Amino acid sequence: MKKLLIAAGVAVLLSACAGGMSGSQMAGGPSVMVGGAAMFPTRDIVDNAVNSRDHTTLVAAVKAAGLVDTLKSPGPFTVFAPTNAAFDALPAGTVATLLKPENKALLTKILTAHVVPGKLDAAALSQRVMAGNGRTTLTTASGDSLVVTASGSNVMVTDEKGGTAMVSIANVYQSNGVIHVVNKVLLPN
């Protein structure tokens, strides 16, 4: 019975995540709109993110942390990209403090806790969740862990502090990986 429930949950995970990908994106054209802009799978993570109105804080943070060249490299990377609203939900003054040069190391740690080496689209995540009996643990570029689960039709990502983000847009393919948009900032331990 447990395996049947896990299989059903993974099917929901796969269908929910796959909803972010259209035929034109699979064919190499623009298909996913993020923050009012088309995301082109022929562009890298940074070149797409700078066009999203929903990710201006993330882009500013990536620049402040000196991670632009890394996220423009061949990768591949899986990025769980928090929206501006996710950053706005942090305690007042947090983002401004993190963007200061003296906090670059902490900012880098937080940002790399959203990046998993390799390209893990919805299908790959679903396979891992199924193999893990309903959950999979991913190791981030910062060395921290993220746990991915399905909750109804939602894909949830939990950080080491117990904070949970929901994937709002999945399978935003890039030339050097894939982005899954999330509604919370994930924090490293």
PDB file of C-alpha atoms in Angstrom:
ATOM      1  CA  MET A   1       0.000   0.000   0.000  1.00  0.00           C
ATOM      2  CA  LYS A   2       2.840   2.395   0.903  1.00  0.00           C
ATOM      3  CA  LYS A   3       4.516   1.842  -2.495  1.00  0.00           C
ATOM      4  CA  LEU A   4       1.194   2.524  -4.234  1.00  0.00           C
ATOM      5  CA  LEU A   5       0.815   5.816  -2.356  1.00  0.00           C
ATOM      6  CA  ILE A   6       4.414   6.806  -3.195  1.00  0.00           C
ATOM      7  CA  ALA A   7       3.874   5.937  -6.860  1.00  0.00           C
ATOM      8  CA  ALA A   8       0.710   8.061  -6.907  1.00  0.00           C
ATOM      9  CA  GLY A   9       2.547  10.942  -5.235  1.00  0.00           C
ATOM     10  CA  VAL A  10       5.401  10.726  -7.730  1.00  0.00           C
ATOM     11  CA  ALA A  11       2.910  10.724 -10.611  1.00  0.00           C
ATOM     12  CA  VAL A  12       1.433  13.926  -9.185  1.00  0.00           C
ATOM     13  CA  LEU A  13       4.951  15.354  -8.754  1.00  0.00           C
ATOM     14  CA  LEU A  14       5.847  14.554 -12.337  1.00  0.00           C
ATOM     15  CA  SER A  15       2.648  15.998 -13.766  1.00  0.00           C
ATOM     16  CA  ALA A  16       2.842  19.117 -11.585  1.00  0.00           C
ATOM     17  CA  CYS A  17       6.462  19.764 -12.490  1.00  0.00           C
ATOM     18  CA  ALA A  18       6.040  18.939 -16.143  1.00  0.00           C
ATOM     19  CA  GLY A  19       3.334  21.581 -16.342  1.00  0.00           C
ATOM     20  CA  GLY A  20       6.080  24.214 -16.512  1.00  0.00           C
ATOM     21  CA  MET A  21       7.442  22.844 -19.805  1.00  0.00           C
ATOM     22  CA  SER A  22       5.819  23.218 -23.165  1.00  0.00           C
ATOM     23  CA  GLY A  23       6.467  21.647 -26.519  1.00  0.00           C
ATOM     24  CA  SER A  24       8.244  24.720 -27.866  1.00  0.00           C
ATOM     25  CA  GLN A  25      10.718  24.647 -24.992  1.00  0.00           C
ATOM     26  CA  MET A  26      11.458  20.996 -25.604  1.00  0.00           C
ATOM     27  CA  ALA A  27      12.125  21.934 -29.235  1.00  0.00           C
ATOM     28  CA  GLY A  28      14.578  24.653 -28.126  1.00  0.00           C
ATOM     29  CA  GLY A  29      12.354  27.738 -28.377  1.00  0.00           C
ATOM     30  CA  PRO A  30      11.010  30.037 -25.665  1.00  0.00           C
ATOM     31  CA  SER A  31       8.148  28.564 -23.714  1.00  0.00           C
ATOM     32  CA  VAL A  32       8.253  29.376 -20.055  1.00  0.00           C
ATOM     33  CA  MET A  33       7.423  32.887 -18.951  1.00  0.00           C
ATOM     34  CA  VAL A  34       9.054  33.890 -15.679  1.00  0.00           C
ATOM     35  CA  GLY A  35       8.639  37.367 -14.261  1.00  0.00           C
ATOM     36  CA  GLY A  36       7.066  38.589 -17.482  1.00  0.00           C
ATOM     37  CA  ALA A  37       9.915  37.420 -19.706  1.00  0.00           C
ATOM     38  CA  ALA A  38      10.403  34.410 -21.946  1.00  0.00           C
ATOM     39  CA  MET A  39      13.117  32.089 -20.701  1.00  0.00           C
ATOM     40  CA  PHE A  40      15.193  30.771 -23.589  1.00  0.00           C
ATOM     41  CA  PRO A  41      16.762  27.315 -23.183  1.00  0.00           C
ATOM     42  CA  THR A  42      19.641  28.479 -25.409  1.00  0.00           C
ATOM     43  CA  ARG A  43      20.692  31.086 -22.819  1.00  0.00           C
ATOM     44  CA  ASP A  44      22.504  30.430 -19.556  1.00  0.00           C
ATOM     45  CA  ILE A  45      21.041  30.829 -16.077  1.00  0.00           C
ATOM     46  CA  VAL A  46      22.275  34.398 -15.587  1.00  0.00           C
ATOM     47  CA  ASP A  47      21.304  35.635 -19.051  1.00  0.00           C
ATOM     48  CA  ASN A  48      17.739  34.438 -18.486  1.00  0.00           C
ATOM     49  CA  ALA A  49      17.417  35.495 -14.831  1.00  0.00           C
ATOM     50  CA  VAL A  50      18.329  39.118 -15.533  1.00  0.00           C
ATOM     51  CA  ASN A  51      15.165  39.412 -17.638  1.00  0.00           C
ATOM     52  CA  SER A  52      12.771  38.190 -14.942  1.00  0.00           C
ATOM     53  CA  ARG A  53      11.039  40.981 -13.001  1.00  0.00           C
ATOM     54  CA  ASP A  54      10.416  38.396 -10.250  1.00  0.00           C
ATOM     55  CA  HIS A  55      14.129  37.742  -9.683  1.00  0.00           C
ATOM     56  CA  THR A  56      15.772  41.175  -9.434  1.00  0.00           C
ATOM     57  CA  THR A  57      16.804  40.568  -5.818  1.00  0.00           C
ATOM     58  CA  LEU A  58      18.300  37.178  -6.694  1.00  0.00           C
ATOM     59  CA  VAL A  59      20.251  38.696  -9.586  1.00  0.00           C
ATOM     60  CA  ALA A  60      21.555  41.510  -7.339  1.00  0.00           C
ATOM     61  CA  ALA A  61      22.590  38.918  -4.752  1.00  0.00           C
ATOM     62  CA  VAL A  62      24.351  36.736  -7.345  1.00  0.00           C
ATOM     63  CA  LYS A  63      26.292  39.801  -8.518  1.00  0.00           C
ATOM     64  CA  ALA A  64      27.172  40.859  -4.953  1.00  0.00           C
ATOM     65  CA  ALA A  65      28.386  37.338  -4.135  1.00  0.00           C
ATOM     66  CA  GLY A  66      30.558  37.203  -7.256  1.00  0.00           C
ATOM     67  CA  LEU A  67      28.732  34.137  -8.606  1.00  0.00           C
ATOM     68  CA  VAL A  68      27.915  35.452 -12.091  1.00  0.00           C
ATOM     69  CA  ASP A  69      30.837  33.693 -13.807  1.00  0.00           C
ATOM     70  CA  THR A  70      30.058  30.440 -11.994  1.00  0.00           C
ATOM     71  CA  LEU A  71      26.408  30.465 -13.063  1.00  0.00           C
ATOM     72  CA  LYS A  72      27.400  31.362 -16.622  1.00  0.00           C
ATOM     73  CA  SER A  73      29.799  28.387 -16.803  1.00  0.00           C
ATOM     74  CA  PRO A  74      28.785  25.137 -18.551  1.00  0.00           C
ATOM     75  CA  GLY A  75      27.550  23.515 -15.333  1.00  0.00           C
ATOM     76  CA  PRO A  76      25.123  21.892 -15.476  1.00  0.00           C
ATOM     77  CA  PHE A  77      23.269  23.262 -12.460  1.00  0.00           C
ATOM     78  CA  THR A  78      19.855  22.869 -10.924  1.00  0.00           C
ATOM     79  CA  VAL A  79      18.827  26.154  -9.318  1.00  0.00           C
ATOM     80  CA  PHE A  80      15.934  26.553  -6.898  1.00  0.00           C
ATOM     81  CA  ALA A  81      15.404  30.266  -7.591  1.00  0.00           C
ATOM     82  CA  PRO A  82      13.600  32.309  -4.913  1.00  0.00           C
ATOM     83  CA  THR A  83      11.402  35.153  -6.107  1.00  0.00           C
ATOM     84  CA  ASN A  84      11.585  38.757  -4.939  1.00  0.00           C
ATOM     85  CA  ALA A  85       8.574  37.999  -2.700  1.00  0.00           C
ATOM     86  CA  ALA A  86      10.564  35.174  -1.089  1.00  0.00           C
ATOM     87  CA  PHE A  87      13.391  37.580  -0.257  1.00  0.00           C
ATOM     88  CA  ASP A  88      10.865  40.177   0.941  1.00  0.00           C
ATOM     89  CA  ALA A  89       9.513  37.621   3.431  1.00  0.00           C
ATOM     90  CA  LEU A  90      12.859  37.536   5.255  1.00  0.00           C
ATOM     91  CA  PRO A  91      13.110  39.688   8.395  1.00  0.00           C
ATOM     92  CA  ALA A  92      13.340  43.418   7.645  1.00  0.00           C
ATOM     93  CA  GLY A  93      16.843  44.513   6.721  1.00  0.00           C
ATOM     94  CA  THR A  94      18.139  40.999   5.993  1.00  0.00           C
ATOM     95  CA  VAL A  95      18.653  41.471   2.257  1.00  0.00           C
ATOM     96  CA  ALA A  96      20.320  44.872   2.665  1.00  0.00           C
ATOM     97  CA  THR A  97      22.658  43.396   5.279  1.00  0.00           C
ATOM     98  CA  LEU A  98      23.511  40.379   3.124  1.00  0.00           C
ATOM     99  CA  LEU A  99      24.328  42.585   0.122  1.00  0.00           C
ATOM    100  CA  LYS A 100      27.054  44.429   2.070  1.00  0.00           C
ATOM    101  CA  PRO A 101      30.611  43.507   0.990  1.00  0.00           C
ATOM    102  CA  GLU A 102      31.548  42.365   4.498  1.00  0.00           C
ATOM    103  CA  ASN A 103      28.804  39.693   4.330  1.00  0.00           C
ATOM    104  CA  LYS A 104      29.853  38.227   0.979  1.00  0.00           C
ATOM    105  CA  ALA A 105      30.821  34.836   2.485  1.00  0.00           C
ATOM    106  CA  LEU A 106      27.420  34.393   4.161  1.00  0.00           C
ATOM    107  CA  LEU A 107      25.571  35.553   1.046  1.00  0.00           C
ATOM    108  CA  THR A 108      27.569  33.094  -1.069  1.00  0.00           C
ATOM    109  CA  LYS A 109      26.726  30.270   1.360  1.00  0.00           C
ATOM    110  CA  ILE A 110      23.006  31.087   1.201  1.00  0.00           C
ATOM    111  CA  LEU A 111      22.947  31.365  -2.592  1.00  0.00           C
ATOM    112  CA  THR A 112      24.930  28.169  -3.186  1.00  0.00           C
ATOM    113  CA  ALA A 113      22.472  26.383  -0.873  1.00  0.00           C
ATOM    114  CA  HIS A 114      19.976  26.870  -3.748  1.00  0.00           C
ATOM    115  CA  VAL A 115      22.234  25.265  -6.365  1.00  0.00           C
ATOM    116  CA  VAL A 116      22.601  21.528  -6.933  1.00  0.00           C
ATOM    117  CA  PRO A 117      25.321  20.294  -9.295  1.00  0.00           C
ATOM    118  CA  GLY A 118      23.806  18.483 -12.280  1.00  0.00           C
ATOM    119  CA  LYS A 119      20.612  18.918 -14.264  1.00  0.00           C
ATOM    120  CA  LEU A 120      17.616  17.649 -12.292  1.00  0.00           C
ATOM    121  CA  ASP A 121      14.392  18.364 -14.120  1.00  0.00           C
ATOM    122  CA  ALA A 122      10.977  17.202 -12.902  1.00  0.00           C
ATOM    123  CA  ALA A 123      11.410  13.721 -14.360  1.00  0.00           C
ATOM    124  CA  ALA A 124      14.791  13.232 -12.658  1.00  0.00           C
ATOM    125  CA  LEU A 125      13.467  14.556  -9.342  1.00  0.00           C
ATOM    126  CA  SER A 126      10.432  12.270  -9.612  1.00  0.00           C
ATOM    127  CA  GLN A 127      12.631   9.230 -10.201  1.00  0.00           C
ATOM    128  CA  ARG A 128      14.707  10.092  -7.137  1.00  0.00           C
ATOM    129  CA  VAL A 129      11.627  10.702  -4.980  1.00  0.00           C
ATOM    130  CA  MET A 130      10.170   7.358  -6.028  1.00  0.00           C
ATOM    131  CA  ALA A 131      13.446   5.534  -5.393  1.00  0.00           C
ATOM    132  CA  GLY A 132      13.633   7.224  -1.971  1.00  0.00           C
ATOM    133  CA  ASN A 133      10.149   6.085  -0.872  1.00  0.00           C
ATOM    134  CA  GLY A 134       8.608   9.533  -1.183  1.00  0.00           C
ATOM    135  CA  ARG A 135      11.588  11.803  -0.662  1.00  0.00           C
ATOM    136  CA  THR A 136      15.036  12.491  -1.980  1.00  0.00           C
ATOM    137  CA  THR A 137      17.944  14.344  -0.450  1.00  0.00           C
ATOM    138  CA  LEU A 138      20.061  16.564  -2.686  1.00  0.00           C
ATOM    139  CA  THR A 139      23.511  17.909  -1.818  1.00  0.00           C
ATOM    140  CA  THR A 140      23.912  21.565  -2.738  1.00  0.00           C
ATOM    141  CA  ALA A 141      26.982  23.399  -3.999  1.00  0.00           C
ATOM    142  CA  SER A 142      27.390  24.761  -0.447  1.00  0.00           C
ATOM    143  CA  GLY A 143      27.566  21.209   0.930  1.00  0.00           C
ATOM    144  CA  ASP A 144      24.165  21.498   2.587  1.00  0.00           C
ATOM    145  CA  SER A 145      21.172  19.244   2.006  1.00  0.00           C
ATOM    146  CA  LEU A 146      17.757  19.854   0.492  1.00  0.00           C
ATOM    147  CA  VAL A 147      14.919  17.338   0.805  1.00  0.00           C
ATOM    148  CA  VAL A 148      12.445  17.149  -2.082  1.00  0.00           C
ATOM    149  CA  THR A 149       8.977  15.672  -1.523  1.00  0.00           C
ATOM    150  CA  ALA A 150       5.536  15.812  -3.084  1.00  0.00           C
ATOM    151  CA  SER A 151       2.593  17.187  -1.132  1.00  0.00           C
ATOM    152  CA  GLY A 152      -0.567  16.703  -3.131  1.00  0.00           C
ATOM    153  CA  SER A 153       0.082  18.423  -6.440  1.00  0.00           C
ATOM    154  CA  ASN A 154       2.896  20.561  -5.001  1.00  0.00           C
ATOM    155  CA  VAL A 155       6.621  19.924  -5.036  1.00  0.00           C
ATOM    156  CA  MET A 156       8.207  20.912  -1.739  1.00  0.00           C
ATOM    157  CA  VAL A 157      11.875  21.619  -1.003  1.00  0.00           C
ATOM    158  CA  THR A 158      12.994  21.624   2.640  1.00  0.00           C
ATOM    159  CA  ASP A 159      16.284  23.101   3.840  1.00  0.00           C
ATOM    160  CA  GLU A 160      18.422  21.933   6.778  1.00  0.00           C
ATOM    161  CA  LYS A 161      16.752  24.423   9.140  1.00  0.00           C
ATOM    162  CA  GLY A 162      13.320  22.946   8.379  1.00  0.00           C
ATOM    163  CA  GLY A 163      12.147  25.795   6.152  1.00  0.00           C
ATOM    164  CA  THR A 164      10.028  24.613   3.251  1.00  0.00           C
ATOM    165  CA  ALA A 165       9.612  26.192  -0.161  1.00  0.00           C
ATOM    166  CA  MET A 166       7.110  25.242  -2.841  1.00  0.00           C
ATOM    167  CA  VAL A 167       8.093  24.998  -6.491  1.00  0.00           C
ATOM    168  CA  SER A 168       5.848  27.459  -8.333  1.00  0.00           C
ATOM    169  CA  ILE A 169       7.369  27.062 -11.811  1.00  0.00           C
ATOM    170  CA  ALA A 170       9.340  23.945 -12.740  1.00  0.00           C
ATOM    171  CA  ASN A 171      11.500  22.930 -15.679  1.00  0.00           C
ATOM    172  CA  VAL A 172      12.746  26.312 -16.817  1.00  0.00           C
ATOM    173  CA  TYR A 173      15.483  24.883 -19.017  1.00  0.00           C
ATOM    174  CA  GLN A 174      18.739  26.767 -19.530  1.00  0.00           C
ATOM    175  CA  SER A 175      21.783  26.057 -21.697  1.00  0.00           C
ATOM    176  CA  ASN A 176      23.656  25.130 -18.519  1.00  0.00           C
ATOM    177  CA  GLY A 177      20.946  23.477 -16.439  1.00  0.00           C
ATOM    178  CA  VAL A 178      17.432  23.965 -15.187  1.00  0.00           C
ATOM    179  CA  ILE A 179      15.697  26.407 -12.860  1.00  0.00           C
ATOM    180  CA  HIS A 180      12.793  25.625 -10.554  1.00  0.00           C
ATOM    181  CA  VAL A 181      11.225  28.828  -9.186  1.00  0.00           C
ATOM    182  CA  VAL A 182      10.506  28.621  -5.427  1.00  0.00           C
ATOM    183  CA  ASN A 183       8.461  30.805  -3.083  1.00  0.00           C
ATOM    184  CA  LYS A 184      10.857  30.862  -0.092  1.00  0.00           C
ATOM    185  CA  VAL A 185      14.555  31.460   0.501  1.00  0.00           C
ATOM    186  CA  LEU A 186      16.235  28.204   1.527  1.00  0.00           C
ATOM    187  CA  LEU A 187      18.752  28.572   4.355  1.00  0.00           C
ATOM    188  CA  PRO A 188      21.892  26.543   4.960  1.00  0.00           C
ATOM    189  CA  ASN A 189      22.727  25.124   8.343  1.00  0.00           C
TER     190      ASN A 189
END
